Amino acid sequence: MKNPFLDFQSVPCRKKEIPLERIVRARKEIMDRLSEGYLRLVEEEVKDLVWLVEHSHVVRTYSAAVSAIQDLQYDQDDIEEFCAELDNANAFPYMISGPAGIYLSALINNAAEEHILLRLSEYERTFHFLGYRLPEGKTLVLQGNLGDFIGAGLCGGRLMVEGTAGNWCGAGMTGGEILVTGYTGQKTGEWMRGGEIHVDGPIGGFGRARFGGKIYQRGKLVVPHESE
Amino acid sequence: MIEEKRNNDLRKVVWELYAYIQDNLYLNRPDMQIKGREFNSALLMSLLTGLCEGKELIIGEPGLGKTTSAEYVCALLYRFPLGTIWGSEVSGHPEQTEEKIIGRPDLGKLNKGEEVVVWSHFALLPVKIVDEINRLPETKQSMILDGVDRGNWEYLNAAIINEEYCLFATANYQDRGTNTIVAPLIDRFDVMVESKHPGANLAYFIGGHGSNGVRLRSEELEAEFHSVLSENIPYPVRMKRLDELCDRFGEWLEAQEGIRTLSVADRREIRSSKRSLPFDLDFNAFLRFVVSELSFCHHFGQKRSNEACDAGCHFTGYLCNAVRNCVSNRLPISARNFSQALAWLLGDEEVDLEHLKAVLPFTLAHRTQWKEEVVAQREKEQRSDPLEIYMAKQAVKEMHRRYMEQAGEVKNALAVACRIVEGESMRPVEGDHPIYWEIRRDLGEEVTEV
Amino acid sequence: MSRDLDEILKQVWPRVRKKHLFPELPNPEMGGGESSVGLDIRAKKIFISREFVSEMSPALDTEKVIEGLLDHAVSHYLSCPWDFATHLKLYAKAKDVLKNKDMALKATDYFMDVVADTHCVSRKDTPIPKIYGSAKKGGALDEAIHALYQRIWGLDLGVKGYEEISRKLSRIPYLDRNTWQESIRRFSKAVKFLLEMEEDLGGTDGQSPMGSHSLQQYSSQELEEGLKDLALEVGTPYEFKKIVQDFEDEILQATQAGGEAMGLGPGQGLDADTIYYMKLAENYLLPIRKLPMEKSGSLYPHHHTPWEVGKPYQEIDPWTSFGKIMPGITQTWQRFEGEVFGKGEGTPDCIILIDSSGSMTDPKQHLSHAVLGAGCASDAYLRNDAQVAVYNFSDARSGGQKILSYSRSRKMIYRTLCHYFGGGTRLLVEKIDGLQTDKVPDIFLITDMQITNLENLIQYFNDCKNRVTAVHIGDNKHVKNFRSAMALRKNVEIYAVEKKEDIPRIVLGKVKDYLYSPGS
């Protein structure tokens, strides 16, 4: 049979590649793997699209997230871009906020960088559980208005929120520092055992079950109260 | 392969003819630019038609030089006096018959019981002009199909095959007296052009001294031509004698007007030289790109005029969604032929994308049936061409822009396909454009998923 | 030197054209301009700054400078922004992030430059990097972009620093057109702080050496096409207005010559709402009516049939019969009536009755399919050389009505259609009567049928001879009354739409019936 493409025999098959293409390809591979890890986590931990905020459940989800990202190579930029992917309805039609935040926290806690900045102010979706179990030596700066359980279980790291935090901010933290430039919601510092929360704006409510730690509002210590 | 010098000389003759016609006979404005040179599209395409043994459909308003431009080009390129050409023209009207167009029995011989055909001048001459072809009823149009296509004319039991011929047909715009040109006939035309109004200033000079073609007439030679055409001699003998008369007319023209014209041998050399011009890779790839867009249908295998596209088809952005019919195989033939002729005329060493871009709208305009909604989008836009040619130009522009964006990928896909056919283990390149799908089909893949 | 530059340009341009596969661009020219900016593009024509070329010549061969500038300009045409609609959409995304027109314009300019130059560098052999390497750097943003180029092209352009920003920017897939909208968001986010810094230091006036990208680079036709595409893509007239209003002056200036069809031109503001519907309706155009075919009334010889004994002699063709009269040889003509193009009948005028009461969608805020449908009908009549009158009603008795007498001004018609009263629903039939003419116009009524004085309208339609098409949204008891009253009227057709999106389709279908079916 006649080869109808013979005229193009001399055309080289490999085309010129510039570094951009390599960078974008590498970035896409990482994003795909991060997305794969997240979807696997959601599949394992979320039943019928419902995920309950219950302590053992949260702990289990975090462990699963850590194993999901064990062999991944990524950096701060990848984490920030993954946040954008999570916000993108086309990429993730159903973002389950709890596991998403926990997955991000796992990524943050295991990243090589000690100082991480995430700009989340223009996103439509709200992230919860950011800063979960932030370890000592790590600083996480979050820009934007965030959801619930921000800094929950903080383990000695430094979390700065340039914006607002929702309910249960710093819940169950054992050490470290949370600084919030805006306001926090209800049950701030619930189950707190150590560390400090500094809020520059109003505090919606304090958690009743606290076992240690301090809460400051506009530089003034408000918890524990003098009477306590 | 003729010598370079001889080639250049022939080219010079053709340029001189172009300039002579433009300055003296067919006064008109340039309306296209190729490689920095300006041309009038009707005149250029007519010249190329004459050089390529092509078929041209000239449209336009009455009285704008459709027929006369064709007559001048034929007279000068083929060395026939105007009077002879006038005598061979077929005019389109409903009462045309086969006997008037092709030939008739010799009545004297018929009464003696002999079947001898008296061929019409139209069938005999290498230059054929059909005036107002769309006034011919459709049955008569079908009659001249085979002759138009192959130069093959039959009547009773006799036949002649024109060794060399070109055809010019003119058509006015639609009015009460016109029919449509049947699809098989219109597809046989290589190009369609419009003979435009020259503008008030040039129009003032039309009809002035010499501009009516009187310089291209020689009554003495016309009588001799008539005599040869009327004689009952075998076709090859007649053509030889006509050639001799043509050469005499050529000499007469050179002596009287100082213009050189082309002999049969010259035209043969030009065609040979033209055919030897290679096509560059972008020409090749772009033509395939165009044909794929105008013939591809993902849903039905190919475009068909009796099958409409689905709404929401993935390929909405391509021309396969804008046209109703499938482009014929004559399109690439016309495109290659005329592009080569143009490249030869411009003195270029290879035929490239710019030649193809210049020629393609004229080869496409009459062969494309646009969907109504597509026509509706364009018909009120500002333009200087009739709607069919304008839409063809826009379509070529659109496809060219797409091609420029992905030329590398297209050529790469074709190169990879070449290697696959030769046995290398490679995956065909995937892409959105119909060309990639056609390549995969050619490689034997059953492609269904978008 | 000036003459040399023109000569050099004449030599370089054909090479550049061939390199880029012969783009449809007019021949470029050398022009004036600043020494820091090499290019200006107006209506697709490229102007190269002599001063810039002279300034660059000590560092780089003049031919290379001109070639690089031309490569850049052609790349913009070929890759980004591709067309006016894309340009506007990119700008809109940038503005969403930056919230400031000047900053958004600058970010868009830089983004387009990065895409175009990277496109060219990745596919062709071009001296663009050399120009960037040799040109004077502008502010911090300019240097950051140079740093980005260094990273993504793998070339040294002589810029140090800007590691973090160039790293962030290098991850954006500039060459993937499908992700441009997301890419420019990321780009704008990343460069926001640099733009803010420049703004604080005295404005965003500094330009890239390749010049900025004003709307003047587009031809009038491209602007019209672009607005049409944009209208189709954005969800609401409000979004359209948000994007287009920032370019009001430029659009008006650019469409000075040919903008009458859009109702634009000197002395007229840009009525973005009206233009939105005008452009959107252009996506639903019906073709101009063709001349109908009809029998010519005369017979012509069509084909031959064998003559038989007993048949008349008059139609015998002596030529094909070879002069013989005998069965089997003699042929006779069969004559048929020819079919030729007929005369086009005139198109009736059209009256559009559109409800703009509170229950109807406000066309300035959300896409009003009622207005769109009415616009489509108007366009169809206008294209067939008819006139259109509009009666826009809400609570007519309290002044909530707007009447446009017969007009062929597309803009005036759309302006009247787009007017929104938002009040009650009562029309005055005498106003409709006032628009009647001897030619008996067609009437299109688009409403949700919650008309207070519906009985008056029913009475009126019962008496009138016009072809009436009533399109109503939803169902209610008034509709039932209307339907039963009109049931016997052959000239009145009523369509109910469940989804408003169906209105244009129904209206166009009816127009097609009226104007395009045989015997219309």
Short mmCIF file of C-alpha atoms in Angstrom, two decimals, chain A residues 87-203:
data_model
loop_
_atom_site.label_atom_id
_atom_site.label_comp_id
_atom_site.label_asym_id
_atom_site.label_seq_id
_atom_site.Cartn_x
_atom_site.Cartn_y
_atom_site.Cartn_z
CA ASP A 87 -11.12 25.57 44.99
CA ASN A 88 -11.67 24.83 41.32
CA ALA A 89 -15.12 23.30 40.83
CA ASN A 90 -14.02 21.71 37.59
CA ALA A 91 -11.21 19.78 39.22
CA PHE A 92 -13.03 18.74 42.37
CA PRO A 93 -16.80 19.01 42.07
CA TYR A 94 -17.27 17.82 45.63
CA MET A 95 -14.66 19.19 47.97
CA ILE A 96 -15.21 17.80 51.44
CA SER A 97 -13.78 20.61 53.55
CA GLY A 98 -12.65 18.58 56.55
CA PRO A 99 -10.50 16.01 54.83
CA ALA A 100 -9.27 18.67 52.39
CA GLY A 101 -7.96 20.79 55.24
CA ILE A 102 -6.44 17.82 56.98
CA TYR A 103 -4.76 16.71 53.76
CA LEU A 104 -3.35 20.20 53.29
CA SER A 105 -2.15 20.22 56.87
CA ALA A 106 -0.38 16.92 56.28
CA LEU A 107 1.29 18.43 53.23
CA ILE A 108 2.31 21.52 55.16
CA ASN A 109 3.64 19.62 58.14
CA ASN A 110 5.73 17.32 55.96
CA ALA A 111 7.03 19.95 53.55
CA ALA A 112 10.71 20.72 53.49
CA GLU A 113 10.25 24.45 54.03
CA GLU A 114 10.06 25.76 57.55
CA HIS A 115 8.19 28.90 56.60
CA ILE A 116 5.11 28.50 54.42
CA LEU A 117 2.80 31.24 53.16
CA LEU A 118 -0.59 30.39 51.62
CA ARG A 119 -2.70 33.13 50.00
CA LEU A 120 -6.28 31.96 50.27
CA SER A 121 -8.18 35.24 50.20
CA GLU A 122 -9.72 34.96 46.73
CA TYR A 123 -11.00 31.46 46.95
CA GLU A 124 -14.67 30.72 47.01
CA ARG A 125 -14.47 27.58 49.11
CA THR A 126 -13.68 27.70 52.77
CA PHE A 127 -10.87 25.60 54.16
CA HIS A 128 -11.14 24.02 57.61
CA PHE A 129 -8.53 22.27 59.75
CA LEU A 130 -5.63 24.26 58.33
CA GLY A 131 -2.63 24.21 60.64
CA TYR A 132 -3.74 20.94 62.17
CA ARG A 133 -0.86 19.51 64.25
CA LEU A 134 1.60 22.14 63.00
CA PRO A 135 4.86 20.96 64.56
CA GLU A 136 7.50 22.95 66.34
CA GLY A 137 9.92 24.78 64.11
CA LYS A 138 7.32 25.37 61.40
CA THR A 139 5.71 28.74 60.66
CA LEU A 140 2.53 28.83 58.63
CA VAL A 141 1.08 32.14 57.39
CA LEU A 142 -2.47 32.00 56.05
CA GLN A 143 -3.95 34.99 54.23
CA GLY A 144 -7.72 35.07 53.96
CA ASN A 145 -10.91 34.27 55.84
CA LEU A 146 -10.73 30.71 57.03
CA GLY A 147 -13.07 28.07 58.29
CA ASP A 148 -13.33 26.06 61.49
CA PHE A 149 -10.73 24.16 63.50
CA ILE A 150 -7.90 26.41 62.37
CA GLY A 151 -4.76 25.43 64.28
CA ALA A 152 -6.54 22.52 65.91
CA GLY A 153 -4.06 20.21 67.62
CA LEU A 154 -1.17 22.68 67.10
CA CYS A 155 2.02 20.95 68.29
CA GLY A 156 4.43 23.78 68.87
CA GLY A 157 4.42 25.51 65.49
CA ARG A 158 3.62 29.17 64.77
CA LEU A 159 0.42 29.88 62.91
CA MET A 160 -0.40 33.39 61.67
CA VAL A 161 -3.82 34.13 60.20
CA GLU A 162 -4.01 37.42 58.28
CA GLY A 163 -7.77 37.39 58.20
CA THR A 164 -10.41 35.64 60.26
CA ALA A 165 -10.83 32.19 61.69
CA GLY A 166 -14.05 30.31 62.28
CA ASN A 167 -15.20 28.23 65.25
CA TRP A 168 -12.99 25.99 67.34
CA CYS A 169 -9.86 27.93 66.54
CA GLY A 170 -6.88 26.31 68.28
CA ALA A 171 -9.02 23.44 69.54
CA GLY A 172 -6.94 20.87 71.37
CA MET A 173 -3.62 22.61 70.73
CA THR A 174 -0.78 21.40 72.90
CA GLY A 175 1.81 24.10 72.27
CA GLY A 176 2.96 26.80 69.91
CA GLU A 177 1.33 30.09 68.92
CA ILE A 178 -1.67 31.21 66.89
CA LEU A 179 -1.95 34.85 65.82
CA VAL A 180 -5.19 36.04 64.21
CA THR A 181 -5.43 39.61 62.87
CA GLY A 182 -9.20 39.47 62.43
CA TYR A 183 -11.81 37.74 64.57
CA THR A 184 -12.40 34.18 65.68
CA GLY A 185 -15.67 32.37 66.06
CA GLN A 186 -17.27 30.33 68.83
CA LYS A 187 -15.49 27.85 71.04
CA THR A 188 -12.08 29.39 70.55
CA GLY A 189 -9.45 27.30 72.35
CA GLU A 190 -11.83 24.41 73.14
CA TRP A 191 -9.92 21.43 74.72
CA MET A 192 -6.78 23.60 74.74
CA ARG A 193 -3.88 22.07 76.69
CA GLY A 194 -1.04 24.54 76.05
CA GLY A 195 0.33 27.29 73.82
CA GLU A 196 -1.11 30.74 73.12
CA ILE A 197 -3.80 32.24 70.92
CA HIS A 198 -3.56 35.96 70.13
CA VAL A 199 -6.58 37.55 68.47
CA ASP A 200 -6.60 41.20 67.38
CA GLY A 201 -10.30 41.34 66.67
CA PRO A 202 -13.44 40.13 68.46
CA ILE A 203 -13.68 36.59 69.80
#
